[in-house]
Coordinates of C-alpha atoms and ligand atoms in Angstrom, one line a residue:
X1 CA 0.1 0.3 -0.1
X2 CA 1.1 3.5 -0.7
X3 CA 0.7 5.4 2.8
X4 CA 1.7 9.2 3.9
X5 CA 2.3 9.6 7.4
X6 CA 2.1 12.8 9.1
X7 CA 3.6 13.5 12.3
X8 CA 5.9 15.9 14.6
X9 CA 9.4 15.5 13.8
X10 CA 10.8 16.2 16.9
X11 CA 12.1 14.4 19.6
X12 CA 8.8 13.0 21.8
X13 CA 6.3 9.9 21.9
X14 CA 3.9 11.1 19.0
X15 CA 6.6 11.6 16.3
X16 CA 8.9 8.6 17.7
X17 CA 5.6 5.9 17.1
X18 CA 4.7 7.5 14.0
X19 CA 8.4 7.1 12.7
X20 CA 8.9 3.6 13.7
X21 CA 5.7 2.6 12.7
X22 CA 6.5 4.0 8.9
X23 CA 9.5 1.8 8.9
X24 CA 8.1 -0.9 10.0
X25 CA 5.6 -0.9 7.2
X26 CA 8.3 -0.1 4.6
X27 CA 9.8 -3.5 5.8
X28 CA 6.6 -4.9 5.3
X29 CA 6.6 -3.7 1.6
X30 CA 4.7 -1.1 1.8
X31 CA 5.6 2.5 0.4
X32 CA 5.7 5.2 3.2
X33 CA 6.0 8.9 2.5
X34 CA 6.2 11.0 5.5
X35 CA 4.8 14.7 5.7
X36 CA 5.9 17.1 8.2
X37 CA 8.1 20.2 8.1
X38 CA 11.6 18.2 9.1
X39 CA 13.2 15.0 8.6
X40 CA 12.0 13.1 11.9
X41 CA 14.7 12.4 14.4
X42 CA 14.3 8.6 14.5
X43 CA 14.5 8.4 10.4
X44 CA 18.0 8.1 9.9
X45 CA 17.9 6.1 6.4
X46 CA 15.4 6.9 3.7
X47 CA 15.4 3.7 1.3
X48 CA 13.3 2.9 -2.0
X49 CA 10.0 2.6 0.2
X50 CA 10.6 5.7 2.4
X51 CA 10.3 9.1 1.2
X52 CA 10.2 12.3 3.0
X53 CA 8.6 15.4 1.9
X54 CA 9.3 18.9 3.7
X55 CA 6.2 21.2 4.1
X56 CA 7.5 24.8 4.1
X57 CA 5.8 28.0 5.3
X58 CA 6.9 30.7 3.4
X59 CA 7.3 33.6 6.3
X60 CA 5.1 36.7 5.1
X61 CA 4.9 40.2 7.2
X62 CA 1.4 40.2 7.1
X63 CA 0.7 36.6 8.9
X64 CA 1.3 37.3 12.7
X65 CA 1.3 33.6 12.8
X66 CA 2.7 31.5 9.7
X67 CA -0.4 29.2 8.2
X68 CA 1.2 25.5 8.8
X69 CA -2.1 24.1 8.6
X70 CA -2.6 25.7 5.4
X71 CA 0.9 24.4 4.0
X72 CA 0.3 21.1 5.2
X73 CA -2.8 20.6 3.0
X74 CA -1.7 21.8 0.1
X75 CA 1.8 19.7 0.6
X76 CA -0.7 16.7 1.4
X77 CA -2.9 16.9 -1.7
X78 CA 0.2 17.3 -4.1
X79 CA 2.0 14.4 -2.4
X80 CA -1.0 12.3 -2.7
X81 CA -1.7 13.2 -6.3
X82 CA 2.0 12.7 -7.2
X83 CA 2.9 9.6 -5.9
X84 CA -0.8 7.7 -6.1
X85 CA -1.0 7.6 -2.3
X86 CA -3.5 5.3 -1.1
X87 CA -4.5 6.4 2.5
X88 CA -3.4 8.9 5.1
X89 CA -2.3 8.3 8.8
X90 CA -2.3 11.2 10.7
X91 CA -0.4 11.1 14.1
X92 CA -1.5 14.0 16.7
X93 CA -5.1 15.2 16.2
X94 CA -3.7 18.8 16.2
X95 CA -3.6 20.2 13.9
X96 CA -3.1 17.4 11.7
X97 CA -6.4 15.7 11.5
X98 CA -7.6 19.0 10.7
X99 CA -5.4 19.6 7.7
X100 CA -6.0 15.9 6.8
X101 CA -9.8 16.7 6.2
X102 CA -9.2 19.7 4.2
X103 CA -6.8 18.0 1.8
X104 CA -9.3 15.2 1.8
X105 CA -11.8 17.4 0.7
X106 CA -9.7 19.0 -1.6
X107 CA -9.0 15.6 -3.7
X108 CA -12.5 15.0 -3.5
X109 CA -13.3 17.6 -6.0
X110 CA -10.9 15.9 -8.4
X111 CA -12.6 12.4 -7.4
X112 CA -9.6 11.0 -5.6
X113 CA -10.9 9.5 -2.2
X114 CA -8.2 9.1 0.6
X115 CA -9.3 7.4 4.0
X116 CA -8.1 9.2 6.5
X117 CA -7.0 7.2 10.4
X118 CA -6.3 9.6 13.3
X119 CA -4.3 8.2 15.9
X120 CA -4.7 10.2 19.2
X121 CA -1.3 10.3 21.4
X122 CA -1.9 12.2 24.7
X123 CA -1.9 15.9 24.9
X124 CA -3.7 16.4 21.9
X125 CA -6.7 15.4 24.1
X126 CA -5.7 15.6 27.4
X127 CA -4.0 19.3 27.4
X128 CA -4.4 21.1 24.2
X129 CA -7.0 19.6 22.2
X130 CA -9.8 19.8 25.1
X131 CA -8.9 23.7 25.5
X132 CA -11.8 25.9 24.6
X133 CA -10.1 27.6 21.5
X134 CA -9.4 24.3 20.1
X135 CA -12.2 22.0 21.0
X136 CA -14.9 22.7 17.9
X137 CA -11.8 22.1 15.6
X138 CA -10.9 19.0 17.5
X139 CA -14.3 17.3 17.8
X140 CA -15.1 18.0 13.9
X141 CA -11.8 16.7 12.9
X142 CA -11.9 13.6 15.0
X143 CA -15.4 12.7 14.0
X144 CA -14.2 13.6 10.4
X145 CA -11.6 10.8 10.3
X146 CA -12.5 7.2 8.6
X147 CA -10.8 5.4 11.3
X148 CA -9.9 6.8 15.2
X149 CA -7.0 5.3 17.0
X150 CA -6.1 6.1 20.5
X151 CA -2.8 4.6 22.3
X152 CA -4.7 3.2 25.0
X153 CA -7.8 2.0 26.7
X154 CA -7.4 5.0 29.5
X155 CA -6.7 7.8 26.1
X156 CA -10.0 6.4 24.8
X157 CA -12.1 7.0 27.8
X158 CA -10.8 10.3 28.0
X159 CA -11.5 11.1 24.6
X160 CA -15.0 10.2 25.2
X161 CA -15.2 12.0 28.1
X162 CA -14.2 15.7 27.0
X163 CA -15.3 15.4 23.2
X164 CA -18.6 14.8 21.7
X165 CA -17.5 11.6 19.5
X166 CA -19.5 9.7 17.2
X167 CA -17.1 7.4 16.2
X168 CA -15.8 4.2 17.4
X169 CA -12.1 4.4 19.0
X170 CA -10.1 1.7 18.4
X171 CA -7.1 1.1 21.0
X172 CA -3.7 0.2 19.1
X173 CA -1.4 0.6 22.1
X174 CA 2.6 1.6 21.2
X175 CA 5.3 -0.6 20.4
X176 CA 8.7 -1.6 20.8
X177 CA 10.7 -3.8 18.2
X178 CA 12.3 -6.5 20.2
X179 CA 14.7 -7.0 17.2
X180 CA 16.4 -4.0 17.9
X181 CA 16.9 -5.3 21.8
X182 CA 18.1 -9.1 20.9
X183 CA 22.0 -7.9 20.1
X184 CA 22.2 -6.5 23.5
X185 CA 25.5 -4.2 23.8
X186 CA 28.3 -6.3 25.2
X187 CA 29.5 -3.4 26.8
X188 CA 27.0 -0.7 28.2
X189 CA 30.0 1.6 29.1
X190 CA 28.3 1.9 32.3
X191 CA 32.1 3.3 34.2
X192 CA 31.4 6.4 32.0
X193 CA 28.5 7.2 34.4
X194 CA 29.1 6.3 37.5
X195 CA 31.2 3.8 39.9
X196 CA 30.9 0.5 40.2
X197 CA 29.1 0.5 43.4
X198 CA 26.5 3.3 42.6
X199 CA 22.9 2.3 41.2
X200 CA 21.8 4.5 38.2
X201 CA 18.4 5.9 37.8
X202 CA 17.3 7.5 34.4
X203 CA 14.7 10.0 33.1
X204 CA 14.0 10.9 30.0
X205 CA 11.3 13.3 28.7
X206 CA 10.7 16.7 27.1
X207 CA 10.7 18.3 30.5
X208 CA 7.4 19.8 30.2
X209 CA 5.5 20.8 33.6
X210 CA 3.1 17.6 32.9
X211 CA 6.3 15.4 33.6
X212 CA 6.8 16.8 37.4
X213 CA 10.3 17.0 37.3
X214 CA 10.5 18.3 40.8
X215 CA 9.5 15.1 41.8
X216 CA 12.2 13.2 40.2
X217 CA 14.8 15.2 41.8
X218 CA 13.3 14.6 45.4
X219 CA 12.7 11.4 44.9
X220 CA 16.2 10.8 43.7
X221 CA 17.4 12.7 46.7
X222 CA 15.9 10.7 49.3
X223 CA 16.9 7.7 47.3
X224 CA 20.9 8.7 47.2
X225 CA 20.3 9.5 50.7
X226 CA 20.2 5.5 51.0
X227 CA 22.0 4.0 48.6
X228 CA 25.0 5.3 46.4
X229 CA 23.6 6.3 43.2
X230 CA 23.6 8.5 40.0
X231 CA 20.7 10.1 38.0
X232 CA 20.8 10.9 34.7
X233 CA 18.2 13.3 33.0
X234 CA 17.6 12.8 29.2
X235 CA 16.0 15.7 27.4
X236 CA 15.3 19.3 26.4
X237 CA 12.3 21.3 27.9
X238 CA 11.2 24.3 29.8
X239 CA 11.7 22.6 33.3
X240 CA 15.4 21.9 32.8
X241 CA 16.8 24.6 34.1
X242 CA 14.7 25.1 37.2
X243 CA 15.9 21.3 37.6
X244 CA 19.4 22.1 37.5
X245 CA 19.1 25.0 39.9
X246 CA 17.0 22.6 42.5
X247 CA 19.8 20.2 42.3
X248 CA 22.3 22.7 43.2
X249 CA 20.0 23.8 46.5
X250 CA 19.6 20.4 47.6
X251 CA 23.4 19.7 47.4
X252 CA 23.2 16.6 44.8
X253 CA 24.4 18.7 41.7
X254 CA 27.6 16.4 41.1
X255 CA 25.1 13.4 41.2
X256 CA 22.8 14.2 38.7
X257 CA 24.0 14.5 35.4
X258 CA 21.6 16.4 32.3
X259 CA 22.5 14.7 29.1
X260 CA 20.3 17.2 26.4
X261 CA 18.3 15.0 24.0
X262 CA 20.2 12.2 22.7
X263 CA 19.7 9.6 19.8
X264 CA 21.3 6.9 22.4
X265 CA 18.8 6.2 24.3
X266 CA 18.9 2.6 24.6
X267 CA 22.8 2.9 25.0
X268 CA 21.9 5.0 28.0
X269 CA 18.9 2.6 29.0
X270 CA 21.4 -0.3 28.7
X271 CA 23.2 0.9 31.9
X272 CA 20.4 2.3 34.1
X273 CA 18.7 0.4 36.7
X274 CA 15.7 2.0 37.4
X275 CA 13.4 4.3 35.7
X276 CA 11.5 7.5 37.1
X277 CA 8.2 8.8 35.2
X278 CA 5.8 10.6 38.3
X279 CA 4.1 12.1 35.6
X280 CA 0.9 14.2 36.0
X281 CA -0.8 12.7 33.0
X282 CA 0.5 10.2 30.4
X283 CA -1.6 8.6 27.8
X284 CA 0.7 5.8 27.8
X285 CA 4.2 6.2 28.8
X286 CA 6.4 5.1 25.8
X287 CA 9.7 6.2 27.5
X288 CA 8.6 3.7 30.6
X289 CA 8.2 0.9 27.7
X290 CA 11.4 1.7 26.0
X291 CA 12.8 1.3 29.4
X292 CA 11.4 -1.8 30.1
X293 CA 12.2 -3.4 26.9
X294 CA 16.2 -2.3 28.2
X295 CA 15.4 -4.3 31.3
X296 CA 15.1 -0.9 33.5
X297 CA 12.3 -1.4 36.3
X298 CA 9.6 1.8 36.4
X299 CA 8.9 3.7 39.4
X300 CA 6.0 5.6 38.1
X301 CA 2.7 7.7 39.1
X302 CA -0.5 5.9 38.4
X303 CA -1.6 8.6 35.7
X304 CA -3.8 7.9 32.7
X305 CA -2.5 5.0 30.7
X306 CA 0.4 4.2 32.9
X307 CA -0.9 1.4 34.4
X308 CA -1.6 -0.4 30.9
X309 CA 2.4 -0.4 30.8
X310 CA 4.0 -0.7 34.1
X311 CA 2.7 -3.4 36.4
X312 CA 2.6 -2.7 40.0
X313 CA 4.5 -5.0 41.9
X314 CA 5.8 -6.9 38.8
X315 CA 7.9 -4.2 36.5
X316 CA 8.0 -1.6 39.0
X317 CA 5.4 0.4 41.2
X318 CA 3.0 2.5 40.6
X319 CA 2.1 5.8 43.0
X320 CA -0.5 8.6 43.4
X321 CA 0.7 11.7 41.4
X322 CA 2.8 13.3 43.5
X323 CA 3.6 10.6 46.4
X324 CA 7.1 11.4 46.5
X325 CA 7.6 9.2 49.7
X326 CA 6.2 6.1 48.2
X327 CA 8.1 6.5 45.2
X328 CA 11.1 7.0 46.7
X329 CA 10.4 4.3 49.0
X330 CA 9.8 1.7 46.5
X331 CA 12.9 3.0 44.5
X332 CA 15.2 2.0 47.6
X333 CA 13.4 -1.4 47.8
X334 CA 14.1 -2.5 44.2
X335 CA 17.6 -0.8 44.3
X336 CA 18.7 -2.1 47.7
X337 CA 19.0 -5.6 47.0
X338 CA 20.4 -7.3 44.0
X339 CA 18.1 -10.4 43.9
X340 CA 15.0 -8.3 43.8
X341 CA 16.6 -5.6 41.2
X342 CA 17.4 -9.0 39.1
X343 CA 13.7 -10.4 39.4
X344 CA 12.2 -6.8 38.3
X345 CA 14.8 -6.0 35.2
X346 CA 13.6 -9.7 33.9
X347 CA 9.8 -8.9 34.7
X348 CA 10.1 -5.8 33.0
X349 CA 11.5 -7.0 29.6
X350 CA 9.2 -10.0 30.0
X351 CA 6.1 -7.5 30.1
X352 CA 7.3 -5.0 27.2
X353 CA 7.6 -8.2 24.8
X354 CA 3.7 -8.1 24.7
X355 CA 4.3 -4.7 23.2
X356 CA 6.4 -5.9 20.2
X357 CA 5.7 -4.7 16.8
X358 CA 4.8 -8.2 15.8
X359 CA 1.8 -7.8 17.6
X360 CA 0.8 -4.6 16.8
X361 CA 1.4 -4.1 13.3
X362 CA -0.9 -6.2 12.4
X363 CA -3.8 -4.5 13.9
X364 CA -2.7 -1.0 11.9
X365 CA -2.8 -3.0 8.9
X366 CA -6.1 -4.6 9.7
X367 CA -7.4 -0.9 10.0
X368 CA -5.8 0.6 6.9
X369 CA -7.4 -2.5 4.9
X370 CA -10.9 -1.4 6.4
X371 CA -10.6 2.2 5.6
X372 CA -9.2 1.4 2.3
X373 CA -12.0 -1.1 1.4
X374 CA -14.4 1.2 2.8
X375 CA -13.5 4.4 0.9
X376 CA -15.6 4.0 -2.5
X377 CA -18.9 3.6 -0.3
X378 CA -18.4 6.4 1.4
X379 CA -17.5 8.4 -1.9
X380 CA -20.5 7.8 -3.5
X381 CA -23.3 8.1 -0.3
Ligands
GMT1 O1 4.8 13.0 26.3 C1 4.9 14.3 25.9 O2 4.5 15.1 26.4 C2 5.0 13.9 24.2 C3 3.8 13.5 23.8 C4 3.7 13.6 22.2 O3 2.9 13.6 21.7 O4 4.4 13.2 21.5 O5 3.6 12.1 24.2 C5 2.3 11.7 24.3 O6 2.4 10.4 23.1 C6 3.2 9.1 23.9 C7 3.1 8.4 22.5 O7 1.7 7.9 21.6 C8 2.9 8.8 24.6 O8 3.4 7.6 25.2 C9 3.0 9.7 26.1 O9 2.4 9.3 27.2 C10 1.8 11.1 25.6 N1 2.1 11.9 26.7 C11 1.3 12.7 27.3 O10 -0.1 11.9 27.5 C12 1.6 13.4 28.4

């Protein structure tokens, strides 16, 4: 099939999921066209059946806000016509579903019928989308999609709660590719980060408020009072500077390493002993799943869809949002006993394997087939 994928190209969950999905589809013989404003970060190699089309938004002084949706929908129309694209899959509702709908309508004028799949990722619903400024447009574009999917059962329920949705929402969870982890690193170069006796705790995110970065620092502070440990903070975002200051104030600046954005996530997780994700809201928690496949147990909040990924007492522990003391206690429980740590590590990877792309890709392919076959009925109804 010829599939156009629209996503954000940046570091972060939805872009990563869309990119990995596109690569997997291409490996299965589909022709995949990414349409976005920059080459997605995890899309290192373009091949015969992976293409990238850049959306340009020319600056014009009259515009206070440059019209990205307009440029995206025009680029979609051109790309779909030029390459004979058969299906459009947009990741993150805002503004991708809206632009996709406009492209669909423009193409219909030329008797070209393109089914559109919209995948909801989280903040497009729970934070941004439900804001009154966006809500009517988001509701409309979700309802106009041919198929709507959400990355967790929890996100599906939140969507039905916040919006007047007239469509079925199919849950297709996020995934990892177990093949990528079967050749584990022989040397994680752990010694670059910590001494032999130190445990390594990691957090990876876009450092937005919703991630509760100060909770992470406070949890680590309590843990390092009980056992030798280092904290590795990976990512960039608005809360990073404040977090660096907090570490200095607590006198743990030397023990917390801020690495910035990284393309070496698996290498970092390879030498990590524990992952922290105390988020306020999280539709799925892809970062937790990526930790788990690398045998890293997770201490998290019980927000949103996290309980669908991190299993309490098995792959880590879940606590109420903000319960820093309990999270620290659970972290110490896992880290202070090698036997316990080993059991949690094994469990984490075992649970993560359930989300292998081989189990998830067929769900998307079945949805594509159904949407594609249904397109003509819709066209002439
Ligand atoms: O976590 C973020 O803030 C980034 C955001 C995104 O849209 O890229 O992540 C959302 O989508 C991910 C992929 O489906 C989910 O794993 C994250 O849980 C979700 N984030 C939130 O709901 C806060």
